[in-house]
mmCIF file of C-alpha atoms in Angstrom:
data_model
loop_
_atom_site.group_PDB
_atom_site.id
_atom_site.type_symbol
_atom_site.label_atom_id
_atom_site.label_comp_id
_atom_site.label_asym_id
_atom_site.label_seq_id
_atom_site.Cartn_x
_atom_site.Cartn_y
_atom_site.Cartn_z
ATOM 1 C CA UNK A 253 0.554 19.116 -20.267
ATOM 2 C CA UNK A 254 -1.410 15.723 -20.670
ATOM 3 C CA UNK A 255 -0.918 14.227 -24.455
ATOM 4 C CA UNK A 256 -4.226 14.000 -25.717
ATOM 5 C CA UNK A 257 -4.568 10.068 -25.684
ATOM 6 C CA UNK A 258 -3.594 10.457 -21.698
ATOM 7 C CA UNK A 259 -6.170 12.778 -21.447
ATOM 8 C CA UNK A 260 -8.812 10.207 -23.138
ATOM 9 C CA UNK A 261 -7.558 8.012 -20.483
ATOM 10 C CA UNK A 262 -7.980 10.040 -17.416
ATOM 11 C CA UNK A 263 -10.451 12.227 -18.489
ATOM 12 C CA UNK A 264 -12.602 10.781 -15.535
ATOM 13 C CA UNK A 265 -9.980 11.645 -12.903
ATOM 14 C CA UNK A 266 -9.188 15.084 -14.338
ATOM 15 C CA UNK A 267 -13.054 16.427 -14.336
ATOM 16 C CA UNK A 268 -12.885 16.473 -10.716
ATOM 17 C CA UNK A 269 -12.010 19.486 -9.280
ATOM 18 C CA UNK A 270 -9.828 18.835 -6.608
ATOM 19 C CA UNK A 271 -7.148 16.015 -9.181
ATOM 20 C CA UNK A 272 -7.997 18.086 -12.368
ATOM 21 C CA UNK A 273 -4.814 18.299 -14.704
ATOM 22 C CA UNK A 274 -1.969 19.289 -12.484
ATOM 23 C CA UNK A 275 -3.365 16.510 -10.207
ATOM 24 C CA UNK A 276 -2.927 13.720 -12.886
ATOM 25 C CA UNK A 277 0.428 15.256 -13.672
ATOM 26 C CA UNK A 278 1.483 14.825 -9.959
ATOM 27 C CA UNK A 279 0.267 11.009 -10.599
ATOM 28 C CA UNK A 280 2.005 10.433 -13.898
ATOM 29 C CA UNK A 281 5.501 11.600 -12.196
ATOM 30 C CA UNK A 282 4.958 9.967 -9.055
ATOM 31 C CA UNK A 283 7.128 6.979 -7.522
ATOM 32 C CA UNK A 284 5.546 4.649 -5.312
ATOM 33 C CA UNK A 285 6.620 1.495 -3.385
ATOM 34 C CA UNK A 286 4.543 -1.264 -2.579
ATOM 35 C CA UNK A 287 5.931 -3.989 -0.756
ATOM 36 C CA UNK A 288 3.871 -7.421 -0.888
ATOM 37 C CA UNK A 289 1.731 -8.474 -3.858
ATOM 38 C CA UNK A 290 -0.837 -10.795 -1.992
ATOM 39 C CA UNK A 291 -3.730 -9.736 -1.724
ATOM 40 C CA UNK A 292 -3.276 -6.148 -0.417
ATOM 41 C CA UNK A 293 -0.742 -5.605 -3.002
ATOM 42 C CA UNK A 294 -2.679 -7.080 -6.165
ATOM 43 C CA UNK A 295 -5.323 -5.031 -5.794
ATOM 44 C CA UNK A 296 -3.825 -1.699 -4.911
ATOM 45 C CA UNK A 297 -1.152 -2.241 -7.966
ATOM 46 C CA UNK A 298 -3.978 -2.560 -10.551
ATOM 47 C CA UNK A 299 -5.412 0.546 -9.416
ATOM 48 C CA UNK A 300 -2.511 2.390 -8.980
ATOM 49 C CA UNK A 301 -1.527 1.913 -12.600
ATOM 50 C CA UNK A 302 -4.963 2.300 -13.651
ATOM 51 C CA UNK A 303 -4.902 5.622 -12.288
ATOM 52 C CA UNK A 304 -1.737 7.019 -13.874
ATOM 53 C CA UNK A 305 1.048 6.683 -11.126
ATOM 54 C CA UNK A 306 4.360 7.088 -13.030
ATOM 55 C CA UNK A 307 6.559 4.717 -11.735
ATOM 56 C CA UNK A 308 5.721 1.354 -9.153
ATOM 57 C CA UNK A 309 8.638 -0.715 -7.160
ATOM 58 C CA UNK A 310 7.188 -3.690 -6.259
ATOM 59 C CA UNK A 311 8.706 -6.180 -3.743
ATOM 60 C CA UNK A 312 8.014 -9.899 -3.193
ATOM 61 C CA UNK A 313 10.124 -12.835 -2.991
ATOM 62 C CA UNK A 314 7.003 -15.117 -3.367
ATOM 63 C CA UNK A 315 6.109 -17.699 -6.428
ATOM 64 C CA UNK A 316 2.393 -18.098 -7.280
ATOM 65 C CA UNK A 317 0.368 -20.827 -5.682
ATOM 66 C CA UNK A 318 -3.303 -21.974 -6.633
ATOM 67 C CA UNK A 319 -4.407 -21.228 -3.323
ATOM 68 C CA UNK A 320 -3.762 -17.073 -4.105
ATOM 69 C CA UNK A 321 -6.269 -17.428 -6.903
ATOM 70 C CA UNK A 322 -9.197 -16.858 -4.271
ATOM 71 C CA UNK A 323 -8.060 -13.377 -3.564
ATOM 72 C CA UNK A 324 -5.279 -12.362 -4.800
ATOM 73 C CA UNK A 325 -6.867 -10.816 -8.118
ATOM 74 C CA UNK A 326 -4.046 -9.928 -10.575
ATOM 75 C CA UNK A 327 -3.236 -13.375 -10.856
ATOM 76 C CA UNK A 328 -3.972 -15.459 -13.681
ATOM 77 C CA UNK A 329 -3.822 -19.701 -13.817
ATOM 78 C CA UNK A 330 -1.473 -19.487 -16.361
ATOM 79 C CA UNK A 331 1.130 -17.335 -13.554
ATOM 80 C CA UNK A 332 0.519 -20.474 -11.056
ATOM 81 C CA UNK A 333 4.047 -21.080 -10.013
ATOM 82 C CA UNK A 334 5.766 -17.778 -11.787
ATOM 83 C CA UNK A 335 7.309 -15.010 -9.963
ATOM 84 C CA UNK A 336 4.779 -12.945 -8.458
ATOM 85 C CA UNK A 337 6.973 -9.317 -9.077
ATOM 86 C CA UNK A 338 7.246 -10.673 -12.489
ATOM 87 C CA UNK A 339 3.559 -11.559 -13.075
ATOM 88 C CA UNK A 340 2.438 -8.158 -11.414
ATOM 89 C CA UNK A 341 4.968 -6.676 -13.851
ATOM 90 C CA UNK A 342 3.180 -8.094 -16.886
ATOM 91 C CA UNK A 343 -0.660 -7.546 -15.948
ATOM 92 C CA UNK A 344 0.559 -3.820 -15.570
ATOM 93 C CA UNK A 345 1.727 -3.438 -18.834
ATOM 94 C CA UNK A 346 -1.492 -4.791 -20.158
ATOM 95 C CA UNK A 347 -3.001 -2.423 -18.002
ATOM 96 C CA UNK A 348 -1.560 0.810 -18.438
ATOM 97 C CA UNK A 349 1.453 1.642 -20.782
ATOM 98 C CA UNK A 350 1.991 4.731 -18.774
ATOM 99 C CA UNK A 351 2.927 2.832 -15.620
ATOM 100 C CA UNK A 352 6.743 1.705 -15.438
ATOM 101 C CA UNK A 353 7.203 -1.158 -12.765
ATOM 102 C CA UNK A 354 10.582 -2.242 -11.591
ATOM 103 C CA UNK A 355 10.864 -5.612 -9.431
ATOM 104 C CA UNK A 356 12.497 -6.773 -6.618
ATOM 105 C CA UNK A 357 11.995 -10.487 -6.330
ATOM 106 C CA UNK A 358 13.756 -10.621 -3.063
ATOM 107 C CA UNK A 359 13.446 -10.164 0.797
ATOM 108 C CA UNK A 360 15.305 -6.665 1.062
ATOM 109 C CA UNK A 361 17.619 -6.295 4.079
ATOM 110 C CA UNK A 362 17.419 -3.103 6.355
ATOM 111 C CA UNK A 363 20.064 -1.122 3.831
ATOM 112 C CA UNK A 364 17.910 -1.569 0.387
ATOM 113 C CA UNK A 365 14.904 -0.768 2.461
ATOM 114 C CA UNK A 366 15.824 2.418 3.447
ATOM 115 C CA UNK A 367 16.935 3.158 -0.336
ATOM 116 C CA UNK A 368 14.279 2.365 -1.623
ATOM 117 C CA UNK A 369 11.643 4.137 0.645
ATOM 118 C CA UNK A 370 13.761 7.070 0.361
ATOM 119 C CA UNK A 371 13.417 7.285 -2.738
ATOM 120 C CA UNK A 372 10.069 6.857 -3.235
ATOM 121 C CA UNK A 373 6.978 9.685 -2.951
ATOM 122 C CA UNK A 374 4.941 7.073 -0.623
ATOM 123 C CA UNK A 375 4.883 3.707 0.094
ATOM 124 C CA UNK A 376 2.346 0.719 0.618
ATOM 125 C CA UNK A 377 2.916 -1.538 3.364
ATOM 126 C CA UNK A 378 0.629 -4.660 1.691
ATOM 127 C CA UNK A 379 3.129 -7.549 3.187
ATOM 128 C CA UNK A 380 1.754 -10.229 5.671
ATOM 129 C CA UNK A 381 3.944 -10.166 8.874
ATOM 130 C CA UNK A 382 4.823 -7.933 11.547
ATOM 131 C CA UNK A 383 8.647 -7.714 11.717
ATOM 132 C CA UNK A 384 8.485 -6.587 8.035
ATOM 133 C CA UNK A 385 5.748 -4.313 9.167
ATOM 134 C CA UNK A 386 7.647 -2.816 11.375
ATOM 135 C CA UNK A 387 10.885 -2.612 9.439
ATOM 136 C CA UNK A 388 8.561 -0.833 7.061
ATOM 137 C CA UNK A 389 7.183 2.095 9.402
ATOM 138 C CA UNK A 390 10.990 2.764 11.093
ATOM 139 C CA UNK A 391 12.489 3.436 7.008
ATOM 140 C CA UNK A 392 9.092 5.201 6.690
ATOM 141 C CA UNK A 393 9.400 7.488 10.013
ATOM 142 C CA UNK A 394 13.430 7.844 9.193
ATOM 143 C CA UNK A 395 12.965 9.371 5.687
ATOM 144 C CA UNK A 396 9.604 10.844 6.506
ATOM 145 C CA UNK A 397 8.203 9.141 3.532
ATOM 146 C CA UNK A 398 4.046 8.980 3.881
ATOM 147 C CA UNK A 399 3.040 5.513 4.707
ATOM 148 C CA UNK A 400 0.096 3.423 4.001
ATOM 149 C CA UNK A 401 -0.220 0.589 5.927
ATOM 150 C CA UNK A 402 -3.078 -2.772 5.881
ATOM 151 C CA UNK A 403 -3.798 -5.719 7.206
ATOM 152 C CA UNK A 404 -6.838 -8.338 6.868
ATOM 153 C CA UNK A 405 -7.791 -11.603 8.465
ATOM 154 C CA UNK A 406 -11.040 -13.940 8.622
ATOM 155 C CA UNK A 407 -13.747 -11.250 7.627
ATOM 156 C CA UNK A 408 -11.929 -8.417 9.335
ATOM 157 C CA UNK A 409 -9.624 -5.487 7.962
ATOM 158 C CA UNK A 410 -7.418 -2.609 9.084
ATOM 159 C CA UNK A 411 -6.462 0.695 7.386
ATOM 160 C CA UNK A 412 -3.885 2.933 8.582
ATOM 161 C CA UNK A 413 -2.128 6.445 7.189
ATOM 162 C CA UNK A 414 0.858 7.800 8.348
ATOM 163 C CA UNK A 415 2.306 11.092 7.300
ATOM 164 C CA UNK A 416 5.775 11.734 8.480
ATOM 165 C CA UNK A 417 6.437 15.159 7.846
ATOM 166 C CA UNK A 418 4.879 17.000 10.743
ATOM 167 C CA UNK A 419 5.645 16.998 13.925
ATOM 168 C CA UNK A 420 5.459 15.032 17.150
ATOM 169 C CA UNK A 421 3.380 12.298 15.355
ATOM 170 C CA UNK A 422 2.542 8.579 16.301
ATOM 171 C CA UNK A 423 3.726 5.472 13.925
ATOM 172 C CA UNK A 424 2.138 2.004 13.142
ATOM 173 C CA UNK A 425 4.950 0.738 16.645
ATOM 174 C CA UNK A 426 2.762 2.974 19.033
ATOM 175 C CA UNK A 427 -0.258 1.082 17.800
ATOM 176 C CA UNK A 428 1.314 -2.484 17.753
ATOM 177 C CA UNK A 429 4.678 -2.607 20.138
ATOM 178 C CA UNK A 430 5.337 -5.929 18.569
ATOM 179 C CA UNK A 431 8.021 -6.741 20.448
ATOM 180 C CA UNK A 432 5.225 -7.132 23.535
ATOM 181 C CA UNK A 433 2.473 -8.399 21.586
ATOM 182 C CA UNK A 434 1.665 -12.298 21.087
ATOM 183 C CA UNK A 435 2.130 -13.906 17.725
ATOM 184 C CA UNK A 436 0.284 -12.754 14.843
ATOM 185 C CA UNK A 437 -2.311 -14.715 12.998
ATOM 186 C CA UNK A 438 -1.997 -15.288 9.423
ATOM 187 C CA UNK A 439 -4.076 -16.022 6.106
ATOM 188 C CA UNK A 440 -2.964 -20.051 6.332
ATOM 189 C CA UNK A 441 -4.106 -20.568 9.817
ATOM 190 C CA UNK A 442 -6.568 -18.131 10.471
ATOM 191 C CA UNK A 443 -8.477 -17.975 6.770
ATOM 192 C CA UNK A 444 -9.503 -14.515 4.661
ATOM 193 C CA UNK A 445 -12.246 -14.027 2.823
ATOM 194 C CA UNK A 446 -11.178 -12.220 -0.515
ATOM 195 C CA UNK A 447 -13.170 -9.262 -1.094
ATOM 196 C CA UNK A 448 -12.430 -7.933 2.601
ATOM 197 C CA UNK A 449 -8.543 -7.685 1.814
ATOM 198 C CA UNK A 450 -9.571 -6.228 -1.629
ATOM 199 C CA UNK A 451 -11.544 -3.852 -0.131
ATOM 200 C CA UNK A 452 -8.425 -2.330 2.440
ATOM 201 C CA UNK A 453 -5.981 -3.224 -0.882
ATOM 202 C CA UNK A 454 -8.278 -0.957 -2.787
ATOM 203 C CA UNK A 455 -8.468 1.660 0.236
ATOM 204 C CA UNK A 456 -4.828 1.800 0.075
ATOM 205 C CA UNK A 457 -4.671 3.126 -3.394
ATOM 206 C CA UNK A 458 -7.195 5.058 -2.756
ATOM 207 C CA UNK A 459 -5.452 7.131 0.040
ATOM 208 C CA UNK A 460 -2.628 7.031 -2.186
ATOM 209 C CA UNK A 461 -3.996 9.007 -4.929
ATOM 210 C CA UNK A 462 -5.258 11.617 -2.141
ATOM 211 C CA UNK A 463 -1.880 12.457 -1.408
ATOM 212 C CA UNK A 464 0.447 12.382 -4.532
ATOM 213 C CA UNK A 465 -2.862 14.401 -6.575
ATOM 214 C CA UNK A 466 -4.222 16.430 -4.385
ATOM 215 C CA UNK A 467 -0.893 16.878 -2.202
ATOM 216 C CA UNK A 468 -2.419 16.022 1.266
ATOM 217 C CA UNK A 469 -4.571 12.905 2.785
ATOM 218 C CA UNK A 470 -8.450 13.658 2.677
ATOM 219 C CA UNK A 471 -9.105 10.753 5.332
ATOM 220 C CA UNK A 472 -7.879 11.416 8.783
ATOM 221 C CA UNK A 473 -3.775 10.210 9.562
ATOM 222 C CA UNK A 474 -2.775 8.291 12.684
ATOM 223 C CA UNK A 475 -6.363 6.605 13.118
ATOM 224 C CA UNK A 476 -6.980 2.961 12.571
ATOM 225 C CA UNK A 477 -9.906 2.333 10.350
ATOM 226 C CA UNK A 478 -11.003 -1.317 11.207
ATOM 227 C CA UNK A 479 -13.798 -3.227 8.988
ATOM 228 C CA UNK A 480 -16.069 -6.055 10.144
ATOM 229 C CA UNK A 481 -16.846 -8.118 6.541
ATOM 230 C CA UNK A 482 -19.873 -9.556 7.891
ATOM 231 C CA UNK A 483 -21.940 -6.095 9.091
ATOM 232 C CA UNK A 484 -20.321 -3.863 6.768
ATOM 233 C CA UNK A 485 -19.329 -1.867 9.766
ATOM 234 C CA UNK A 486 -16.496 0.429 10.331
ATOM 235 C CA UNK A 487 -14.971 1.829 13.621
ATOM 236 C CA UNK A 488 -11.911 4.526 14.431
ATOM 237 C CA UNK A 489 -9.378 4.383 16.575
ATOM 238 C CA UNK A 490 -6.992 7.476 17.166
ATOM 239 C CA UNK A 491 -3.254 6.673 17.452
ATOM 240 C CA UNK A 492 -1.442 8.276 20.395
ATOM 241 C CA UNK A 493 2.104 8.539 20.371
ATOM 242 C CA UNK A 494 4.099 6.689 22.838
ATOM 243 C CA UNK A 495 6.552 8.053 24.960
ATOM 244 C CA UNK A 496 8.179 4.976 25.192
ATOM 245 C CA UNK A 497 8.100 3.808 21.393
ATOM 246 C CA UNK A 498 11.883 2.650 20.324
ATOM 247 C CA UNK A 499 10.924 3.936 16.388
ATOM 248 C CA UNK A 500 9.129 7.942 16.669
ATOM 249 C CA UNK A 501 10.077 9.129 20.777
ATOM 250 C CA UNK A 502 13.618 10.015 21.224
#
């Protein structure tokens, strides 16, 4: 049973029909990992705790610098050249007592990352290069932990859901075989535009909160959602699984 002060709190969650009580209960015990607190990550992590999940693991071996003011939101001036796990770790408190946050201020190696997905109900993919991308989606596949995975450059986004436990299904490597891709563009060379990776940060804890309250994703899994900033556009791409992908074909 909610307390009555939680269910002050939430009481706009637990009208709906589909969340309701048990839903919120589902949030308050839930564990979920987020790995990156740039931009992706700071904004799904304030909405996350704002929405009663139980219990964040946040990852990021990255100080803050005055050029993540523009977009990554959970900043403050006064974290400028602070831990960004620890900063994260105090705006959450401030936000929401019910939220418990544990940090890794580190680069985890292939070991730690398949502890730690393991152990968590889903995890957010919010870092900003493709090996750790990668590395993200095979622990992920492995442990058949849900994944929720997003990327964002100039005025352009991506959105991605994978859920692991049926089947025959694709992952994020049948989409981008990185391995015979060229190199990535990043935020430093190739710019962002703030409230585009808010928006897919925000998407992310949206689709989060689909599947630890309501037990299931409401937006369609193995698609890639992609955003154009400038039109307010969005397009889908379905996912097929490779035959030859080294992470999900045997």
């Amino acid at each position: 049973m909610l307390s009555d002060s939680q269910f002050l709190r939430y009481q706009r969650q637990v009208c709906l029909s589909d969340i309701g009580e048990v839903g919120q209960q589902r949030l308050l015990h839930s564990h979920v990992l987020v790995i990156g607190c740039g931009g992706l990550g700071s904004a799904a992590i304030m909405y996350l705790a704002s929405a009663g999940v139980g219990k964040l693991v946040i990852v990021d071996d990255d100080a803050v610098d005055s050029s993540n003011l523009q977009r990554q939101v959970i900043y403050r001036q006064s974290d400028l050249e602070q831990s960004k796990v620890l900063s994260v770790q105090k705006q959450v408190a401030n936000i929401n007592p019910d939220c418990q946050v544990r940090t890794v201020g580190k680069r985890m190696d292939d070991s730690q990352l398949s502890l730690e997905v393991m152990l968590a109900d889903l995890v957010l993919d919010c870092c900003d290069n493709m090996p750790t991308r990668q590395s993200i989606n095979k622990a992920c596949f492995n442990s058949q932990t849900p994944l929720v995975t997003a990327a964002a450059i100039g005025w352009q986004g991506q959105l991605s859901v994978f859920d692991f436990t049926g089947d025959d299904v694709p992952c994020y490597r049948c989409a981008y075989p990185f391995d015979e891709l060229p190199q990535e563009m990043n935020c430093a060379a190739g710019g962002i535009v703030g409230p585009v990776v808010g928006t897919m940060g925000n998407l992310q804890a949206l689709a989060a909160i689909q599947k630890i309250s309501v037990g299931e994703f409401l937006l369609p899994t193995n698609t890639i959602k992609m955003f154009d900033g400038k039109s307010m556009d969005w397009q889908q791409l379905s996912i097929t699984k490779d035959s030859q992908c080294t992470t999900c074909s045997k």
